[in-house]
Amino acid sequence: MSSLVERLRVRSDSRPRYSLDESDEESDLLFGKSKKSEDFEKIVRDDAKEDSCNACGESGNLLVCETCTYEYHPKCLMPRLKAPLPTAWRCPKCVNPLNDIEKILDCEMRPTVADDGDASKLGSKQIFVKQYLVKWKGLSYLHCTWVPEKEFIKAYKELPRLRTKVNNFRKQMPVGNSSEDDFVPIRPEYTMVDRILACRQDDQEKEYLVKWVGLNYDECYWESESDIASFQQQIENFNRLQSRYRKLRKQKSNVRDGFDSKNKSKEFQQFEKSPEFLPGGELHPYQLEGLNFLRFSWSKQTHVILADEMGLGKTIQSIAFLASLYEENVSPHLVVAPLSTLRNWER
Ligand SMILES: [Zn+2]
Ligand SMILES: [Zn+2]
């Protein structure tokens, strides 16, 4: 066992060497070099200035490319990079950023500032170019950006699948004027905070893990506090829940100790009728039996599965069980449920 661990360690230490020696095709593509000329030196870019961002020219907190001498500010990249920053990162010159497109949402002729060097002389003349509205992998709909078509054309050779993405988008894009008014590239709900699930903060800005109104839990993203500043209500709700949870956690050890000793002395007592702490209706006799079964198993610390037929009310029996524990100050509980039923569980 220990020899295996050692072997793995040795291998991971020399990983760059290993992958370059084996020289799989993909890394050849990425490095744009032939096998024979591989060495472990960085590509030296003559126009790279030391300690200055390749986009804006300023210094400070720069991200250094793993494979060349370019450096960038995380915020100057397209799409901008967010914390936590990757340990191994390659610049847009080495890896095309259009590789990070999740989908294309819209296409328009949009004004852009002429970037042909003497734009300043012309008083930054605006020109209209075809642009695509892009949703990036790992970023929410708040961070969709317009990308000029020429960037796509440049990238087609390197990223063959990009052309498929554009073609697919063209196929589903509404044609003609009639439907144009109804077409909404980004539904407003996709940018409305439903609830906040977590919070983190390193040396930079505070960030929240956001569940969006129109999207499921698999599309939650970290957002900086300033980006969702208009959703104070949701931030307050989160903070209130957090402080409640912290209080509960503090009490938890006491409660648990108290409960364990209580549990030993207290006999299991079954409900003879539908308990009063359940508002809005009475349990059917077989549901009451289910509740007592759950409570009995719980008092014996036995794991169980409710396997009634569909529609008999397994959910209400589970809720009644949790409610009965809550009545005895045993909480919180973790409910693991399919995505589609989470909303109902929250309610
Ligand atoms: Zn910069
Ligand atoms: Zn690079």
Tab-separated table of C-alpha atoms and ligand atoms in Angstrom:
chain	number	residue	atom	x	y	z
A	1	MET	CA	0.000	0.000	0.000
A	2	SER	CA	2.668	2.458	1.036
A	3	SER	CA	4.726	1.665	-2.029
A	4	LEU	CA	1.745	2.454	-4.207
A	5	VAL	CA	1.294	5.810	-2.526
A	6	GLU	CA	4.945	6.597	-3.014
A	7	ARG	CA	4.795	5.624	-6.620
A	8	LEU	CA	1.806	7.913	-7.192
A	9	ARG	CA	3.570	10.757	-5.468
A	10	VAL	CA	6.637	10.449	-7.590
A	11	ARG	CA	4.525	10.404	-10.689
A	12	SER	CA	2.484	13.443	-9.765
A	13	ASP	CA	5.614	15.397	-8.926
A	14	SER	CA	6.960	14.971	-12.390
A	15	ARG	CA	3.630	15.313	-14.113
A	16	PRO	CA	4.519	17.989	-16.659
A	17	ARG	CA	7.485	15.947	-17.807
A	18	TYR	CA	5.361	12.815	-17.951
A	19	SER	CA	2.578	14.315	-20.044
A	20	LEU	CA	4.996	15.973	-22.423
A	21	ASP	CA	7.069	12.818	-22.858
A	22	GLU	CA	3.964	10.802	-23.623
A	23	SER	CA	2.913	13.696	-25.800
A	24	ASP	CA	-0.740	12.895	-26.283
A	25	GLU	CA	-2.301	14.549	-29.279
A	26	GLU	CA	-4.303	17.045	-27.325
A	27	SER	CA	-1.324	18.611	-25.659
A	28	ASP	CA	0.361	18.827	-29.021
A	29	LEU	CA	-2.556	20.823	-30.287
A	30	LEU	CA	-2.578	23.095	-27.286
A	31	PHE	CA	1.102	23.779	-27.367
A	32	GLY	CA	1.110	24.110	-31.107
A	33	LYS	CA	4.504	22.435	-31.282
A	34	SER	CA	5.861	19.242	-32.695
A	35	LYS	CA	6.897	16.395	-30.409
A	36	LYS	CA	10.576	16.784	-31.035
A	37	SER	CA	10.852	20.428	-30.195
A	38	GLU	CA	9.170	19.933	-26.777
A	39	ASP	CA	11.092	21.344	-23.918
A	40	PHE	CA	9.969	22.772	-20.615
A	41	GLU	CA	10.785	26.359	-21.397
A	42	LYS	CA	7.959	28.844	-21.666
A	43	ILE	CA	7.109	30.326	-25.019
A	44	VAL	CA	8.773	33.735	-24.994
A	45	ARG	CA	6.511	36.395	-26.404
A	46	ASP	CA	8.552	39.367	-27.531
A	47	ASP	CA	5.812	41.907	-26.902
A	48	ALA	CA	5.245	40.735	-23.319
A	49	LYS	CA	6.187	43.421	-20.819
A	50	GLU	CA	7.325	42.228	-17.441
A	51	ASP	CA	4.919	42.869	-14.580
A	52	SER	CA	2.263	44.493	-16.741
A	53	CYS	CA	-1.102	43.269	-17.948
A	54	ASN	CA	-1.185	42.295	-21.586
A	55	ALA	CA	-4.644	43.834	-21.948
A	56	CYS	CA	-4.530	47.120	-20.038
A	57	GLY	CA	-0.796	47.592	-19.476
A	58	GLU	CA	-1.145	48.233	-15.740
A	59	SER	CA	0.670	46.259	-13.047
A	60	GLY	CA	-0.414	44.620	-9.787
A	61	ASN	CA	-1.932	41.203	-8.975
A	62	LEU	CA	-1.232	39.668	-12.337
A	63	LEU	CA	-1.982	36.139	-13.407
A	64	VAL	CA	0.999	34.527	-15.137
A	65	CYS	CA	0.414	32.191	-18.070
A	66	GLU	CA	1.700	28.677	-17.497
A	67	THR	CA	2.979	28.213	-21.014
A	68	CYS	CA	4.068	31.656	-22.172
A	69	THR	CA	5.362	34.953	-20.788
A	70	TYR	CA	2.063	36.867	-20.956
A	71	GLU	CA	0.463	38.185	-17.781
A	72	TYR	CA	-3.088	39.395	-17.244
A	73	HIS	CA	-5.383	40.896	-14.632
A	74	PRO	CA	-8.181	38.406	-13.893
A	75	LYS	CA	-10.683	41.206	-14.566
A	76	CYS	CA	-9.153	42.063	-17.956
A	77	LEU	CA	-9.836	38.634	-19.415
A	78	MET	CA	-12.814	37.732	-21.542
A	79	PRO	CA	-14.659	36.164	-19.787
A	80	ARG	CA	-13.179	37.710	-16.675
A	81	LEU	CA	-11.720	35.207	-14.248
A	82	LYS	CA	-13.221	34.982	-10.805
A	83	ALA	CA	-11.809	33.794	-7.507
A	84	PRO	CA	-10.655	31.249	-6.605
A	85	LEU	CA	-8.109	31.697	-9.364
A	86	PRO	CA	-6.768	28.526	-10.960
A	87	THR	CA	-3.277	27.400	-10.016
A	88	ALA	CA	-2.421	26.402	-13.553
A	89	TRP	CA	-3.764	28.852	-16.045
A	90	ARG	CA	-3.056	29.515	-19.703
A	91	CYS	CA	-3.581	32.860	-21.367
A	92	PRO	CA	-6.013	33.560	-24.251
A	93	LYS	CA	-3.105	33.483	-26.682
A	94	CYS	CA	-2.239	29.922	-25.631
A	95	VAL	CA	-5.793	28.614	-25.162
A	96	ASN	CA	-8.631	30.264	-27.030
A	97	PRO	CA	-11.171	31.755	-24.584
A	98	LEU	CA	-14.033	30.932	-26.955
A	99	ASN	CA	-13.478	27.358	-25.795
A	100	ASP	CA	-15.367	28.420	-22.659
A	101	ILE	CA	-18.607	29.235	-24.449
A	102	GLU	CA	-21.533	27.306	-23.018
A	103	LYS	CA	-24.065	28.605	-25.518
A	104	ILE	CA	-24.880	31.431	-27.878
A	105	LEU	CA	-28.006	33.382	-26.992
A	106	ASP	CA	-28.389	36.147	-29.549
A	107	CYS	CA	-26.880	37.827	-32.574
A	108	GLU	CA	-27.013	41.515	-33.515
A	109	MET	CA	-25.237	44.256	-35.414
A	110	ARG	CA	-23.779	46.234	-32.550
A	111	PRO	CA	-21.560	49.284	-32.274
A	112	THR	CA	-17.954	48.746	-31.351
A	113	VAL	CA	-15.079	51.164	-30.956
A	114	ALA	CA	-12.669	50.989	-33.866
A	115	ASP	CA	-9.515	49.321	-32.617
A	116	ASP	CA	-7.193	49.950	-35.540
A	117	GLY	CA	-4.534	51.847	-33.625
A	118	ASP	CA	-5.386	55.354	-34.835
A	119	ALA	CA	-8.870	55.187	-33.323
A	120	SER	CA	-7.931	58.028	-31.000
A	121	LYS	CA	-7.252	60.310	-33.956
A	122	LEU	CA	-10.653	59.536	-35.385
A	123	GLY	CA	-12.273	60.354	-32.039
A	124	SER	CA	-13.009	56.665	-31.351
A	125	LYS	CA	-15.404	56.306	-34.256
A	126	GLN	CA	-18.147	53.767	-33.725
A	127	ILE	CA	-18.616	51.039	-36.258
A	128	PHE	CA	-21.327	48.394	-36.401
A	129	VAL	CA	-20.222	44.769	-36.492
A	130	LYS	CA	-22.000	41.474	-36.144
A	131	GLN	CA	-21.728	40.191	-32.577
A	132	TYR	CA	-22.897	37.156	-30.657
A	133	LEU	CA	-24.257	37.234	-27.112
A	134	VAL	CA	-22.448	34.503	-25.241
A	135	LYS	CA	-23.147	32.573	-22.038
A	136	TRP	CA	-19.855	31.363	-20.555
A	137	LYS	CA	-19.206	28.063	-18.816
A	138	GLY	CA	-19.125	28.484	-15.043
A	139	LEU	CA	-20.543	32.011	-15.085
A	140	SER	CA	-24.157	33.021	-14.548
A	141	TYR	CA	-26.353	34.929	-17.004
A	142	LEU	CA	-25.248	38.141	-15.277
A	143	HIS	CA	-21.916	37.792	-17.042
A	144	CYS	CA	-23.031	37.157	-20.617
A	145	THR	CA	-21.044	39.253	-23.084
A	146	TRP	CA	-21.142	40.290	-26.724
A	147	VAL	CA	-18.334	38.820	-28.800
A	148	PRO	CA	-17.616	40.119	-32.334
A	149	GLU	CA	-18.070	37.562	-35.097
A	150	LYS	CA	-14.476	38.052	-36.250
A	151	GLU	CA	-13.281	36.466	-32.989
A	152	PHE	CA	-15.344	33.408	-33.880
A	153	ILE	CA	-13.984	33.249	-37.415
A	154	LYS	CA	-10.438	33.437	-36.061
A	155	ALA	CA	-11.177	30.567	-33.669
A	156	TYR	CA	-12.946	28.175	-36.069
A	157	LYS	CA	-9.788	26.423	-37.181
A	158	GLU	CA	-8.629	25.800	-33.647
A	159	LEU	CA	-12.047	24.939	-32.207
A	160	PRO	CA	-14.030	22.929	-34.742
A	161	ARG	CA	-16.938	22.461	-32.367
A	162	LEU	CA	-17.450	26.212	-32.167
A	163	ARG	CA	-18.800	26.270	-35.701
A	164	THR	CA	-21.372	23.637	-34.721
A	165	LYS	CA	-22.434	25.822	-31.823
A	166	VAL	CA	-22.930	28.797	-34.124
A	167	ASN	CA	-24.846	26.680	-36.644
A	168	ASN	CA	-27.083	25.277	-33.932
A	169	PHE	CA	-27.771	28.763	-32.698
A	170	ARG	CA	-28.651	29.953	-36.222
A	171	LYS	CA	-31.121	27.073	-36.592
A	172	GLN	CA	-33.051	27.979	-33.448
A	173	MET	CA	-32.853	31.746	-33.904
A	174	PRO	CA	-36.264	33.118	-34.888
A	175	VAL	CA	-36.437	34.251	-38.513
A	176	GLY	CA	-38.468	37.169	-39.796
A	177	ASN	CA	-39.921	40.208	-38.096
A	178	SER	CA	-43.091	38.651	-36.751
A	179	SER	CA	-41.541	36.780	-33.843
A	180	GLU	CA	-38.767	39.249	-33.159
A	181	ASP	CA	-40.771	41.153	-30.558
A	182	ASP	CA	-41.322	38.026	-28.479
A	183	PHE	CA	-37.712	36.921	-28.596
A	184	VAL	CA	-35.940	37.300	-25.250
A	185	PRO	CA	-32.317	36.098	-25.310
A	186	ILE	CA	-31.995	36.109	-21.495
A	187	ARG	CA	-35.150	35.592	-19.495
A	188	PRO	CA	-35.244	38.165	-16.658
A	189	GLU	CA	-35.723	35.412	-14.052
A	190	TYR	CA	-32.290	34.038	-14.938
A	191	THR	CA	-30.724	37.134	-13.398
A	192	MET	CA	-32.979	37.417	-10.365
A	193	VAL	CA	-31.677	36.052	-7.082
A	194	ASP	CA	-34.034	33.418	-5.705
A	195	ARG	CA	-32.039	32.588	-2.609
A	196	ILE	CA	-28.494	32.496	-1.370
A	197	LEU	CA	-27.071	29.151	-0.328
A	198	ALA	CA	-23.608	29.939	0.961
A	199	CYS	CA	-21.082	32.678	1.478
A	200	ARG	CA	-17.311	32.830	1.175
A	201	GLN	CA	-14.622	35.426	1.490
A	202	ASP	CA	-10.897	35.318	0.967
A	203	ASP	CA	-8.772	38.447	0.875
A	204	GLN	CA	-11.009	39.834	-1.838
A	205	GLU	CA	-14.680	40.673	-2.025
A	206	LYS	CA	-17.359	38.637	-0.288
A	207	GLU	CA	-19.103	36.157	-2.569
A	208	TYR	CA	-22.447	34.395	-2.412
A	209	LEU	CA	-23.536	31.127	-3.970
A	210	VAL	CA	-26.741	32.099	-5.769
A	211	LYS	CA	-29.768	30.074	-6.815
A	212	TRP	CA	-31.555	31.993	-9.607
A	213	VAL	CA	-35.330	32.285	-9.888
A	214	GLY	CA	-35.769	30.666	-13.297
A	215	LEU	CA	-33.008	28.083	-12.959
A	216	ASN	CA	-32.465	24.867	-11.061
A	217	TYR	CA	-29.978	24.105	-8.321
A	218	ASP	CA	-27.493	22.699	-10.827
A	219	GLU	CA	-27.042	26.222	-12.191
A	220	CYS	CA	-25.960	27.972	-9.007
A	221	TYR	CA	-22.923	30.235	-9.303
A	222	TRP	CA	-20.705	32.280	-7.000
A	223	GLU	CA	-21.372	36.006	-7.345
A	224	SER	CA	-19.537	38.905	-5.787
A	225	GLU	CA	-21.513	40.996	-3.316
A	226	SER	CA	-21.503	44.066	-5.561
A	227	ASP	CA	-22.980	42.133	-8.494
A	228	ILE	CA	-26.089	41.219	-6.527
A	229	ALA	CA	-26.276	44.365	-4.412
A	230	SER	CA	-29.864	45.033	-5.512
A	231	PHE	CA	-31.049	41.818	-3.847
A	232	GLN	CA	-30.643	42.934	-0.230
A	233	GLN	CA	-33.764	41.048	0.842
A	234	GLN	CA	-32.248	37.711	-0.187
A	235	ILE	CA	-28.922	38.578	1.441
A	236	GLU	CA	-30.716	39.438	4.681
A	237	ASN	CA	-32.707	36.198	4.540
A	238	PHE	CA	-29.483	34.269	4.156
A	239	ASN	CA	-27.787	36.078	7.030
A	240	ARG	CA	-30.800	35.494	9.259
A	241	LEU	CA	-30.777	31.756	8.479
A	242	GLN	CA	-27.031	31.629	9.069
A	243	SER	CA	-27.242	33.203	12.497
A	244	ARG	CA	-30.124	30.891	13.397
A	245	TYR	CA	-28.088	27.936	12.273
A	246	ARG	CA	-25.060	29.087	14.257
A	247	LYS	CA	-27.235	29.390	17.357
A	248	LEU	CA	-28.617	25.908	16.759
A	249	ARG	CA	-25.148	24.512	16.348
A	250	LYS	CA	-24.083	26.038	19.620
A	251	GLN	CA	-27.058	24.466	21.349
A	252	LYS	CA	-26.637	21.230	19.488
A	253	SER	CA	-24.126	19.567	21.763
A	254	ASN	CA	-26.199	20.395	24.840
A	255	VAL	CA	-29.404	19.258	23.176
A	256	ARG	CA	-27.843	16.049	21.995
A	257	ASP	CA	-26.418	15.219	25.402
A	258	GLY	CA	-29.744	16.030	26.983
A	259	PHE	CA	-31.560	14.038	24.370
A	260	ASP	CA	-29.414	10.963	24.674
A	261	SER	CA	-29.912	10.724	28.402
A	262	LYS	CA	-33.606	11.534	28.022
A	263	ASN	CA	-33.922	8.898	25.365
A	264	LYS	CA	-32.626	6.230	27.649
A	265	SER	CA	-35.048	7.036	30.405
A	266	LYS	CA	-38.030	7.814	28.176
A	267	GLU	CA	-40.037	4.974	26.699
A	268	PHE	CA	-41.264	5.144	23.152
A	269	GLN	CA	-44.744	6.618	23.140
A	270	GLN	CA	-46.964	6.267	20.160
A	271	PHE	CA	-49.507	8.755	18.910
A	272	GLU	CA	-53.038	7.474	19.409
A	273	LYS	CA	-54.466	10.163	17.099
A	274	SER	CA	-53.251	12.698	14.599
A	275	PRO	CA	-50.946	15.021	16.565
A	276	GLU	CA	-52.050	18.610	17.118
A	277	PHE	CA	-48.816	20.163	15.884
A	278	LEU	CA	-49.813	19.157	12.343
A	279	PRO	CA	-52.084	21.885	11.024
A	280	GLY	CA	-54.356	21.681	8.018
A	281	GLY	CA	-55.798	18.197	8.318
A	282	GLU	CA	-55.678	14.825	10.020
A	283	LEU	CA	-53.526	11.827	9.227
A	284	HIS	CA	-55.280	8.748	7.893
A	285	PRO	CA	-55.058	5.756	10.258
A	286	TYR	CA	-52.447	4.039	8.074
A	287	GLN	CA	-50.423	7.280	7.954
A	288	LEU	CA	-50.575	7.480	11.748
A	289	GLU	CA	-49.297	3.914	11.805
A	290	GLY	CA	-46.469	4.983	9.494
A	291	LEU	CA	-45.597	7.897	11.772
A	292	ASN	CA	-45.490	5.592	14.802
A	293	PHE	CA	-43.394	3.098	12.864
A	294	LEU	CA	-40.875	5.840	12.019
A	295	ARG	CA	-40.765	7.088	15.585
A	296	PHE	CA	-40.365	3.600	16.992
A	297	SER	CA	-37.538	2.789	14.576
A	298	TRP	CA	-35.895	6.079	15.382
A	299	SER	CA	-36.046	5.413	19.131
A	300	LYS	CA	-34.313	2.084	18.431
A	301	GLN	CA	-31.827	3.851	16.124
A	302	THR	CA	-32.845	1.653	13.203
A	303	HIS	CA	-32.645	2.884	9.600
A	304	VAL	CA	-35.843	2.306	7.685
A	305	ILE	CA	-37.451	2.820	4.302
A	306	LEU	CA	-41.089	3.745	3.804
A	307	ALA	CA	-42.256	1.766	0.807
A	308	ASP	CA	-45.967	2.471	0.511
A	309	GLU	CA	-47.573	2.519	-2.860
A	310	MET	CA	-47.639	5.768	-4.798
A	311	GLY	CA	-50.019	8.436	-3.594
A	312	LEU	CA	-50.564	7.131	-0.074
A	313	GLY	CA	-48.656	9.967	1.523
A	314	LYS	CA	-45.077	8.969	2.256
A	315	THR	CA	-44.194	12.658	2.163
A	316	ILE	CA	-46.766	13.631	4.776
A	317	GLN	CA	-45.626	10.773	7.005
A	318	SER	CA	-42.033	11.950	6.701
A	319	ILE	CA	-43.049	15.532	7.448
A	320	ALA	CA	-45.102	14.400	10.449
A	321	PHE	CA	-42.095	12.485	11.731
A	322	LEU	CA	-39.748	15.497	11.336
A	323	ALA	CA	-42.366	17.736	12.938
A	324	SER	CA	-42.638	15.402	15.914
A	325	LEU	CA	-38.880	15.581	16.408
A	326	TYR	CA	-38.982	19.343	16.023
A	327	GLU	CA	-41.581	19.412	18.817
A	328	GLU	CA	-38.968	17.773	21.014
A	329	ASN	CA	-36.335	20.336	20.018
A	330	VAL	CA	-34.450	17.894	17.839
A	331	SER	CA	-33.328	19.877	14.772
A	332	PRO	CA	-32.148	20.804	12.202
A	333	HIS	CA	-32.729	17.952	9.748
A	334	LEU	CA	-31.133	17.347	6.410
A	335	VAL	CA	-33.599	16.411	3.690
A	336	VAL	CA	-32.096	14.844	0.579
A	337	ALA	CA	-34.584	14.976	-2.289
A	338	PRO	CA	-34.778	15.027	-6.087
A	339	LEU	CA	-34.299	18.495	-7.584
A	340	SER	CA	-37.871	18.564	-8.846
A	341	THR	CA	-39.334	18.176	-5.363
A	342	LEU	CA	-36.985	20.540	-3.484
A	343	ARG	CA	-39.345	23.479	-3.951
A	344	ASN	CA	-42.149	21.568	-2.258
A	345	TRP	CA	-39.898	20.550	0.606
A	346	GLU	CA	-38.899	24.153	1.158
A	347	ARG	CA	-42.545	25.158	1.380
B	1	ZN	ZN	-5.295	44.542	-16.940
B	2	ZN	ZN	0.205	32.087	-22.704
